[in-house]
Coordinates of C-alpha atoms and ligand atoms in Angstrom, one line a residue:
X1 CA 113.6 116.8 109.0
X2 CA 115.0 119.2 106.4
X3 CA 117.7 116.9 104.8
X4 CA 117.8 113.3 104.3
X5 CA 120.7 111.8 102.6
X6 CA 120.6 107.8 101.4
X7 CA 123.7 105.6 100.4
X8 CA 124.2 102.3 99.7
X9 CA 120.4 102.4 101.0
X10 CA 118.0 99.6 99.0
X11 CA 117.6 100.7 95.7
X12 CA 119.1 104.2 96.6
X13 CA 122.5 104.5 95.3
X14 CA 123.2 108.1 96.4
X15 CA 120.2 110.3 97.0
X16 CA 119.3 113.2 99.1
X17 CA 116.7 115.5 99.1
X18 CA 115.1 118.2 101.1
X19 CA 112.2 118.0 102.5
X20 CA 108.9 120.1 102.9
X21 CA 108.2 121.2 106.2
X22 CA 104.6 120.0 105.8
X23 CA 103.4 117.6 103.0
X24 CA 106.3 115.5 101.2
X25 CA 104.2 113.7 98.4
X26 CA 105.8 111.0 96.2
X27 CA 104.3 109.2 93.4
X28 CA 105.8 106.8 91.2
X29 CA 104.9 103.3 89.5
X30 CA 105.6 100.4 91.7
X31 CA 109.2 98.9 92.5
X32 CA 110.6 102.6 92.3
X33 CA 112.0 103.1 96.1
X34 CA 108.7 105.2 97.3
X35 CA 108.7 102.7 100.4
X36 CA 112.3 102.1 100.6
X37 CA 112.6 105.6 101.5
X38 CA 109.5 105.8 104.1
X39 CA 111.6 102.4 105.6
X40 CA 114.8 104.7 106.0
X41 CA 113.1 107.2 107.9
X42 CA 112.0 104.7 109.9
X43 CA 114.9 103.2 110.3
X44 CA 116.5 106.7 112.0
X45 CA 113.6 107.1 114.0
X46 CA 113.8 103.6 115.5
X47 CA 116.6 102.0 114.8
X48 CA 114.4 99.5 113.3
X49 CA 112.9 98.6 109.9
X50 CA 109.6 98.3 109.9
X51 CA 109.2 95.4 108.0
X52 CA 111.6 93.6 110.0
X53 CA 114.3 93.5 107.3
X54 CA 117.9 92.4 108.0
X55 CA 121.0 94.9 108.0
X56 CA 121.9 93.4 105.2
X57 CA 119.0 93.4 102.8
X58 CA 118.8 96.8 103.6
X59 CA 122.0 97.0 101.7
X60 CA 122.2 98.0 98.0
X61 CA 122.9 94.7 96.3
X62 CA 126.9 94.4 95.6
X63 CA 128.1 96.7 98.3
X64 CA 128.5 95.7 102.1
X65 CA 127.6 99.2 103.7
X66 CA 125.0 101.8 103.7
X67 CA 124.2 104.8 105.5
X68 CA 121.2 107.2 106.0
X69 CA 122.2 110.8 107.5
X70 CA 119.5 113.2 108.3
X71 CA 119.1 117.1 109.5
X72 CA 116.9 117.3 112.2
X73 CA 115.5 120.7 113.7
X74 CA 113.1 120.2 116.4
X75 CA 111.0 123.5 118.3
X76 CA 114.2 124.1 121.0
X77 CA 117.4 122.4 118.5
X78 CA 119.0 121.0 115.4
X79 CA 121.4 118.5 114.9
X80 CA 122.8 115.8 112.7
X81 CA 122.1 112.0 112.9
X82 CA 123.4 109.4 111.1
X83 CA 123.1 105.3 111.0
X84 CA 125.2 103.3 108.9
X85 CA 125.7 99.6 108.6
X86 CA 128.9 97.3 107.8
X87 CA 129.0 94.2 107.0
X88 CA 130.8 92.7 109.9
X89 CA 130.5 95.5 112.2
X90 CA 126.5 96.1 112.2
X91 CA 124.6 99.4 112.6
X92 CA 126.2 102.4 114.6
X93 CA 124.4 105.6 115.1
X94 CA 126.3 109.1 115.2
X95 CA 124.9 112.5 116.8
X96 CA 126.5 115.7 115.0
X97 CA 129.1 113.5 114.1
X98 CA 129.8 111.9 117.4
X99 CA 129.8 107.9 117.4
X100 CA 127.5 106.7 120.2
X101 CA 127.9 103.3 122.0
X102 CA 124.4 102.5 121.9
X103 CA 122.2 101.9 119.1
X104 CA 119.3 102.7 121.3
X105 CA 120.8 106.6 121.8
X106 CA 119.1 107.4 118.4
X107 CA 115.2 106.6 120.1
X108 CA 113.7 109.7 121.1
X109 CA 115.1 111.9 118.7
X110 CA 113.5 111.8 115.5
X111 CA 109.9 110.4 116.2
X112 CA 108.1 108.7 113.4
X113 CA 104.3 107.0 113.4
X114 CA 103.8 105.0 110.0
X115 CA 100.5 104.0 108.2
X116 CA 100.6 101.3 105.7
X117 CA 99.0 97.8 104.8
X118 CA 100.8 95.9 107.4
X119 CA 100.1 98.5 110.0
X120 CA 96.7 98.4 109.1
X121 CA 96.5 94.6 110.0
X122 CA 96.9 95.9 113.7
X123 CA 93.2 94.7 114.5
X124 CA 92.9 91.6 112.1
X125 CA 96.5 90.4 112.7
X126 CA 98.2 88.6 115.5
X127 CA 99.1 89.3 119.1
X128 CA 103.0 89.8 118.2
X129 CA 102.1 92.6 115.8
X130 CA 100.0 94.2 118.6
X131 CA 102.9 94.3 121.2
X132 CA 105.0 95.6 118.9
X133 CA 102.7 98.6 118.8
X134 CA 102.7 99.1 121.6
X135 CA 106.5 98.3 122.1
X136 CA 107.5 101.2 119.1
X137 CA 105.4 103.8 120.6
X138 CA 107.1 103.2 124.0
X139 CA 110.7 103.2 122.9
X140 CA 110.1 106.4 121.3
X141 CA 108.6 108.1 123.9
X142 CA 110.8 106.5 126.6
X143 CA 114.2 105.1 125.6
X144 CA 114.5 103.5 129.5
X145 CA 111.4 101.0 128.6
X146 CA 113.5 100.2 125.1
X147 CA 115.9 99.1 127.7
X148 CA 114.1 97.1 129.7
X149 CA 112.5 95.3 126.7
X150 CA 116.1 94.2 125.5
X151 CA 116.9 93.2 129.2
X152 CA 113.7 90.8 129.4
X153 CA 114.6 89.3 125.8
X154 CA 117.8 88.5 127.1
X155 CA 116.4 86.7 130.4
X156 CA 113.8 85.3 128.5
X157 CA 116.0 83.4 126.4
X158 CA 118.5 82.1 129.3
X159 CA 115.4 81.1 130.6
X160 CA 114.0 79.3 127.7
X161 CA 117.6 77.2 127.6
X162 CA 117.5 76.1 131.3
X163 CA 114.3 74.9 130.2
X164 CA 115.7 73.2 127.5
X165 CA 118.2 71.6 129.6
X166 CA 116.3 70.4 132.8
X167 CA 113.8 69.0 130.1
X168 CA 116.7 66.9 128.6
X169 CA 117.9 65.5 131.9
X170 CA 120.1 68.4 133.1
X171 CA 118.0 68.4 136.2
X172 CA 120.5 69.7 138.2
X173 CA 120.3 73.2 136.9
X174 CA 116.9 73.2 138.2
X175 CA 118.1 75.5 141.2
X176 CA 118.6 78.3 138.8
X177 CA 114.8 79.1 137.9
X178 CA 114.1 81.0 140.8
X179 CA 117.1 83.4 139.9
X180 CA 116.0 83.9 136.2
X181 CA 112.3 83.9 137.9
X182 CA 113.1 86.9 139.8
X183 CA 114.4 88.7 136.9
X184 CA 111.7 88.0 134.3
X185 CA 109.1 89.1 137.2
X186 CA 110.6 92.3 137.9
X187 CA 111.6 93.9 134.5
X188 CA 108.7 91.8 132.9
X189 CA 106.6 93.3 135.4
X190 CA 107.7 96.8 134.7
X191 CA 106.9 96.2 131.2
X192 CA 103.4 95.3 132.0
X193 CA 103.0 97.9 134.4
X194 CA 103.9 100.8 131.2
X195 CA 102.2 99.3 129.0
X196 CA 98.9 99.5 130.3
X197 CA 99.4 103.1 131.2
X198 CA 99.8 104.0 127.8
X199 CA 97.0 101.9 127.0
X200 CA 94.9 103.8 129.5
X201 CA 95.6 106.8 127.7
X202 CA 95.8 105.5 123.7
X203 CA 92.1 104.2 124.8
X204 CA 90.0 106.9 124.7
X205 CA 91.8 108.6 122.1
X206 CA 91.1 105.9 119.3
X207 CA 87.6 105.9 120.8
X208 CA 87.1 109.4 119.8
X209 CA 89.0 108.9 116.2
X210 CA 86.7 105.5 116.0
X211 CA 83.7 107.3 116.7
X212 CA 84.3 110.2 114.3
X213 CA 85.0 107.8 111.8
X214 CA 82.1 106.0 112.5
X215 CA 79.7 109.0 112.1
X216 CA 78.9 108.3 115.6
X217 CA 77.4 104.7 115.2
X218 CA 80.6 102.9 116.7
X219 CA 82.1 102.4 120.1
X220 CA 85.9 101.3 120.5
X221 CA 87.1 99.7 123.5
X222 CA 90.5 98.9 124.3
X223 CA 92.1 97.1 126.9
X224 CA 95.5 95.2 127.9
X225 CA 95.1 91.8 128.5
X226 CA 98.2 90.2 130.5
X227 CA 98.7 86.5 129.8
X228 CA 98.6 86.1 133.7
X229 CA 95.3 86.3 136.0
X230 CA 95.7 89.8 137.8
X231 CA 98.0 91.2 135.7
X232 CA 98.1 94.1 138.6
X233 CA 95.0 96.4 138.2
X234 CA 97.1 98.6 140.7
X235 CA 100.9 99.0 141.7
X236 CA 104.0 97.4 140.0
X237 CA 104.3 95.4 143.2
X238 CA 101.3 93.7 142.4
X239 CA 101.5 92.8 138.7
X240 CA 104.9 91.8 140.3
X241 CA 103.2 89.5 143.0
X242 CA 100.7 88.0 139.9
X243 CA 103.5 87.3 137.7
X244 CA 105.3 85.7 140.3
X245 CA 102.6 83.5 141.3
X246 CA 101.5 82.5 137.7
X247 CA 105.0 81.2 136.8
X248 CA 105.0 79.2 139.4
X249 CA 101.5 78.0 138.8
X250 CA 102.7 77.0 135.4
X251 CA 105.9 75.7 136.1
X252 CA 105.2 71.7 135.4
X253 CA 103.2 73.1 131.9
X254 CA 106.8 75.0 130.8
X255 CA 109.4 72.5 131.9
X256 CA 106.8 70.5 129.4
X257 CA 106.9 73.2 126.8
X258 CA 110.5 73.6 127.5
X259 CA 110.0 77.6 127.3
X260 CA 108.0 80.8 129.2
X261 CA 104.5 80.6 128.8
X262 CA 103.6 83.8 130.6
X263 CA 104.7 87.1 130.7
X264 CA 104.4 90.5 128.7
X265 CA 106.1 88.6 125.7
X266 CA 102.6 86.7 125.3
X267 CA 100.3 89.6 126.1
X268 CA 97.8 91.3 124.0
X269 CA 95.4 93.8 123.5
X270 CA 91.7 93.7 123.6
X271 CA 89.8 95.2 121.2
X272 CA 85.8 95.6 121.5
X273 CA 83.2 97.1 118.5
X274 CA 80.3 98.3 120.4
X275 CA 81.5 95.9 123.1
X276 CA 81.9 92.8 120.5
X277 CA 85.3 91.2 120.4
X278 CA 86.4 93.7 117.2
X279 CA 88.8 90.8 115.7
X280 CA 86.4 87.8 115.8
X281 CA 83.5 89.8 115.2
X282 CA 84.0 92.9 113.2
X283 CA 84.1 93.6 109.6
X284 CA 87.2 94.0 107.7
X285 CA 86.0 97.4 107.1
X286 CA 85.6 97.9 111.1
X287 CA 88.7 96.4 111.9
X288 CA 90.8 98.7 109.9
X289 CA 88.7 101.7 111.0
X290 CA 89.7 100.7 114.4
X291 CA 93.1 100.2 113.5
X292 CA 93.1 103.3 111.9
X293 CA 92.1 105.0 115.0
X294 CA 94.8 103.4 117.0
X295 CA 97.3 104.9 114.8
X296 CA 95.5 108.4 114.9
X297 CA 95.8 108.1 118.6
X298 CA 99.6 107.0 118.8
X299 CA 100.1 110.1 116.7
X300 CA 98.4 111.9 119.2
X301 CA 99.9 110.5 122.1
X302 CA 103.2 111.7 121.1
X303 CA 102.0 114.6 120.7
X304 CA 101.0 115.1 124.3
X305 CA 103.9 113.0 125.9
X306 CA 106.8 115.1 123.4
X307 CA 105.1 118.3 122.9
X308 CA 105.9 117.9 119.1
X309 CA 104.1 116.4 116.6
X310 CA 105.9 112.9 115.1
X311 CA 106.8 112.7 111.1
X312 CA 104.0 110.7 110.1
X313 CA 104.9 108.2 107.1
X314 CA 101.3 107.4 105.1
X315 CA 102.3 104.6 102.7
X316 CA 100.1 103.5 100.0
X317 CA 97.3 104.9 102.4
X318 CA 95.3 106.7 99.0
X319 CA 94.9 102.9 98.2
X320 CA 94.1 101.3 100.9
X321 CA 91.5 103.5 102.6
X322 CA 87.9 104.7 100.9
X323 CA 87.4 108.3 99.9
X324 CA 86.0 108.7 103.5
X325 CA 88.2 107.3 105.6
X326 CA 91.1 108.7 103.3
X327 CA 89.7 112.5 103.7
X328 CA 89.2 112.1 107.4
X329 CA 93.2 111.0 107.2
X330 CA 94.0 113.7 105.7
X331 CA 92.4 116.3 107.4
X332 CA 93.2 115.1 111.1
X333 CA 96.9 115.7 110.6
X334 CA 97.3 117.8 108.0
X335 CA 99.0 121.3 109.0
X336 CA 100.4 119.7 112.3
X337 CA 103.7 118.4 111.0
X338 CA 106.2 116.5 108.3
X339 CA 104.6 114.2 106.6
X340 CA 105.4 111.7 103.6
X341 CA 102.8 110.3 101.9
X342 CA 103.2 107.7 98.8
X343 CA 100.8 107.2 95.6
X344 CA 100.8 106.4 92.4
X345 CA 99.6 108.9 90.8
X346 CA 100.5 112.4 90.2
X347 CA 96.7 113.8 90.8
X348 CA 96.5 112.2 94.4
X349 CA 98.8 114.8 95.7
X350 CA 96.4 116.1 99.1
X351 CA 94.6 118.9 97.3
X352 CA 94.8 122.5 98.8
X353 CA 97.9 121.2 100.8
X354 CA 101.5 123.0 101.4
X355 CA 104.1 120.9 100.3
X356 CA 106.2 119.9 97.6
X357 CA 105.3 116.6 94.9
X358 CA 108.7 114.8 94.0
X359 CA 108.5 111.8 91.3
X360 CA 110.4 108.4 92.5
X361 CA 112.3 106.5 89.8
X362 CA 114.4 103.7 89.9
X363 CA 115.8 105.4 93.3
X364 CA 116.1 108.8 92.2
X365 CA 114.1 111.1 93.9
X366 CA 112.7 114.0 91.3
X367 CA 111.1 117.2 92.7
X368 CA 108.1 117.9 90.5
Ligands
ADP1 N1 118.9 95.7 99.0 C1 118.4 96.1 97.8 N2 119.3 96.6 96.9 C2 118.8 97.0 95.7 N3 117.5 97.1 95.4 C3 116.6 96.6 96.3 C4 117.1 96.1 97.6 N4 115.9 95.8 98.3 C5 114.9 96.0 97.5 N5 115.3 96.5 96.3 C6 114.5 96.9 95.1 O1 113.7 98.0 95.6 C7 112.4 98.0 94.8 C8 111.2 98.0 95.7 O2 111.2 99.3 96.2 P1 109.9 99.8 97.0 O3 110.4 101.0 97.7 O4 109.3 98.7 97.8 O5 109.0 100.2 95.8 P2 107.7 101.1 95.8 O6 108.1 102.3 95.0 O7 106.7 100.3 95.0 O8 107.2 101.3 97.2 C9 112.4 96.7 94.1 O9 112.7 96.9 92.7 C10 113.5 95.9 94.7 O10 114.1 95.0 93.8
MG2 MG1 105.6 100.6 98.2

């Protein structure tokens, strides 16, 4: 990224800046914008904020629109990309100017892997936060599964309502669960099917960063665990067949529930600690390792899948990690790519690092 504009964005007013081709570093005292601005970059690279904040509050207070525009030059092209938000209208993205139809046209283009406190929770936290992992990584790498995710929402909902209704007497709407069945199994079952192939190569990834980390003394396993027996070891045709047979297993228990109890929407991952189960068992200094290494390994993933390394966004990491864990950071991807880091302080800029230290106040970003 070598220019990112804000407007109407959070605290941000009007700011742009250019970045460093390696190591952004900005410090300021707390409340000033430092991950306000690590959220916009987010937000271009997913379409998303990462803390799950609506259009609106992402809006400077008093105003009804904002924007973020950024240059992007990537190893074989450069362009423009813009997303803006109106109240009334919602979020549309632009490409060198050009309006697309589709929020989901941005994904792909400007990858982004973010560290912070809540990402840190990956291993302590709960399922959702771990599909959504795994859901981000995906989109970015392959806009089609993005797709497919929205599709099974959308099923899964109509779903959920017939549920509802036949629950509450409707009964004769009953015919219409094997239509929405055969839906939910075959793009759910996609899902599924993607999901544990980039597990199967995330895996041994994080196991390397976890064992590094670890000085050796610490073995991380990770597996997908589908909410349904089977869950396909093999083709898409079986998870398909699995799926299939567990709804209808559990039919009785959801017209009950009066919603989907199976499916990739209530998968998770497994995580062992020298084959231990990592979240009921491991430390909180374990679990963030481990978390730690997942993130290492999603940046590294990219890497191999895009031939490019992500912008990495590292906020508040110089607080949250040990001098260890924090060098180790630092040195696995220094020198292979953008990256913003936040701090505090001035004197936690990465020593011996190329970049550029900017000061953040009260949303104006100051080049130091
Ligand atoms: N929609 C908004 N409009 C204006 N200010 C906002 C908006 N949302 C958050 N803020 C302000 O942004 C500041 C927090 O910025 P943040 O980037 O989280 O700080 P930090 O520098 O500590 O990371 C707070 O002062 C908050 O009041
Ligand atoms: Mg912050």
């Amino acid at each position: 990224m070598s220019r990112l504009c804000l407007q109407n964005y959070r605290n941000y007013a009007r700011e742009g800046f250019t970045p460093h081709r390696e190591i952004n570093y900005l410090y300021g005292e707390n409340a000033q914008g430092k991950t306000n601005l690590l959220e916009a970059i987010f937000l271009l690279g997913t379409g998303k904020s990462p803390r799950n904040a609506r259009d609106q509050e992402m809006t400077r207070w008093g105003e009804n629109w904002f924007r973020v525009d950024a240059e992007v030059r990537r190893r074989d092209c450069a362009f423009r990309m813009e997303i803006s938000y109106r109240a009334g209208t919602g979020k549309v993205v632009s490409i060198n100017g050009q309006k697309k139809e589709r929020l989901f046209d941005l994904l792909g283009r400007l990858n982004v892997v973010l560290f912070s406190t809540e990402e840190l929770q990956l291993v302590k936290g709960g399922p959702s936060q771990r599909r959504r992992f795994l859901n981000l990584q995906l989109s970015q790498t392959n806009p089609r599964y993005y797709y497919d995710l929205q599709q099974y929402r959308r099923v899964l909902q109509q779903r959920n309502m017939l549920l509802k209704d036949i629950r509450s007497g409707r009964t004769y709407r009953r015919d219409e669960l094997p239509v929405w069945d055969r839906q939910l199994v075959k793009i759910g079952a996609g899902l599924v099917w993607k999901r544990r192939e980039i597990v199967a190569k995330i895996a041994p990834l994080a196991r390397g960063f976890h064992r590094k980390i670890s000085g050796g003394r610490e073995i991380l396993t990770v597996e997908y665990k589908p909410s349904f027996p089977g869950g396909g070891e093999g083709k898409v045709q079986e998870i398909e067949a699995d799926f299939s047979r567990a709804l209808l297993a559990a039919r009785e228990d959801e017209l009950q529930r009066r919603m989907t109890v199976i499916g990739p929407h209530r998968d998770d991952l497994l995580i062992f600690l020298n084959g231990k189960d990592g979240r009921v068992y491991g430390s909180q200094g374990q679990q963030k390792t481990a978390a730690l290494s997942l993130k290492l390994a999603e940046t590294e993933y990219m890497v191999e899948e895009v031939g490019e390394y992500p912008i990495l966004l590292l906020d508040d990491i110089m607080s949250e990690l040990d001098g260890e864990r924090k060098q180790f950071v630092l040195k696995t991807v220094q020198e292979r790519g953008q990256i913003f880091i936040t701090g505090t302080e001035e004197k936690d800029m990465p020593p011996g690092a190329a970049g550029i230290c900017y000061r953040v106040n009260q949303g104006l970003i100051i080049k130091v």
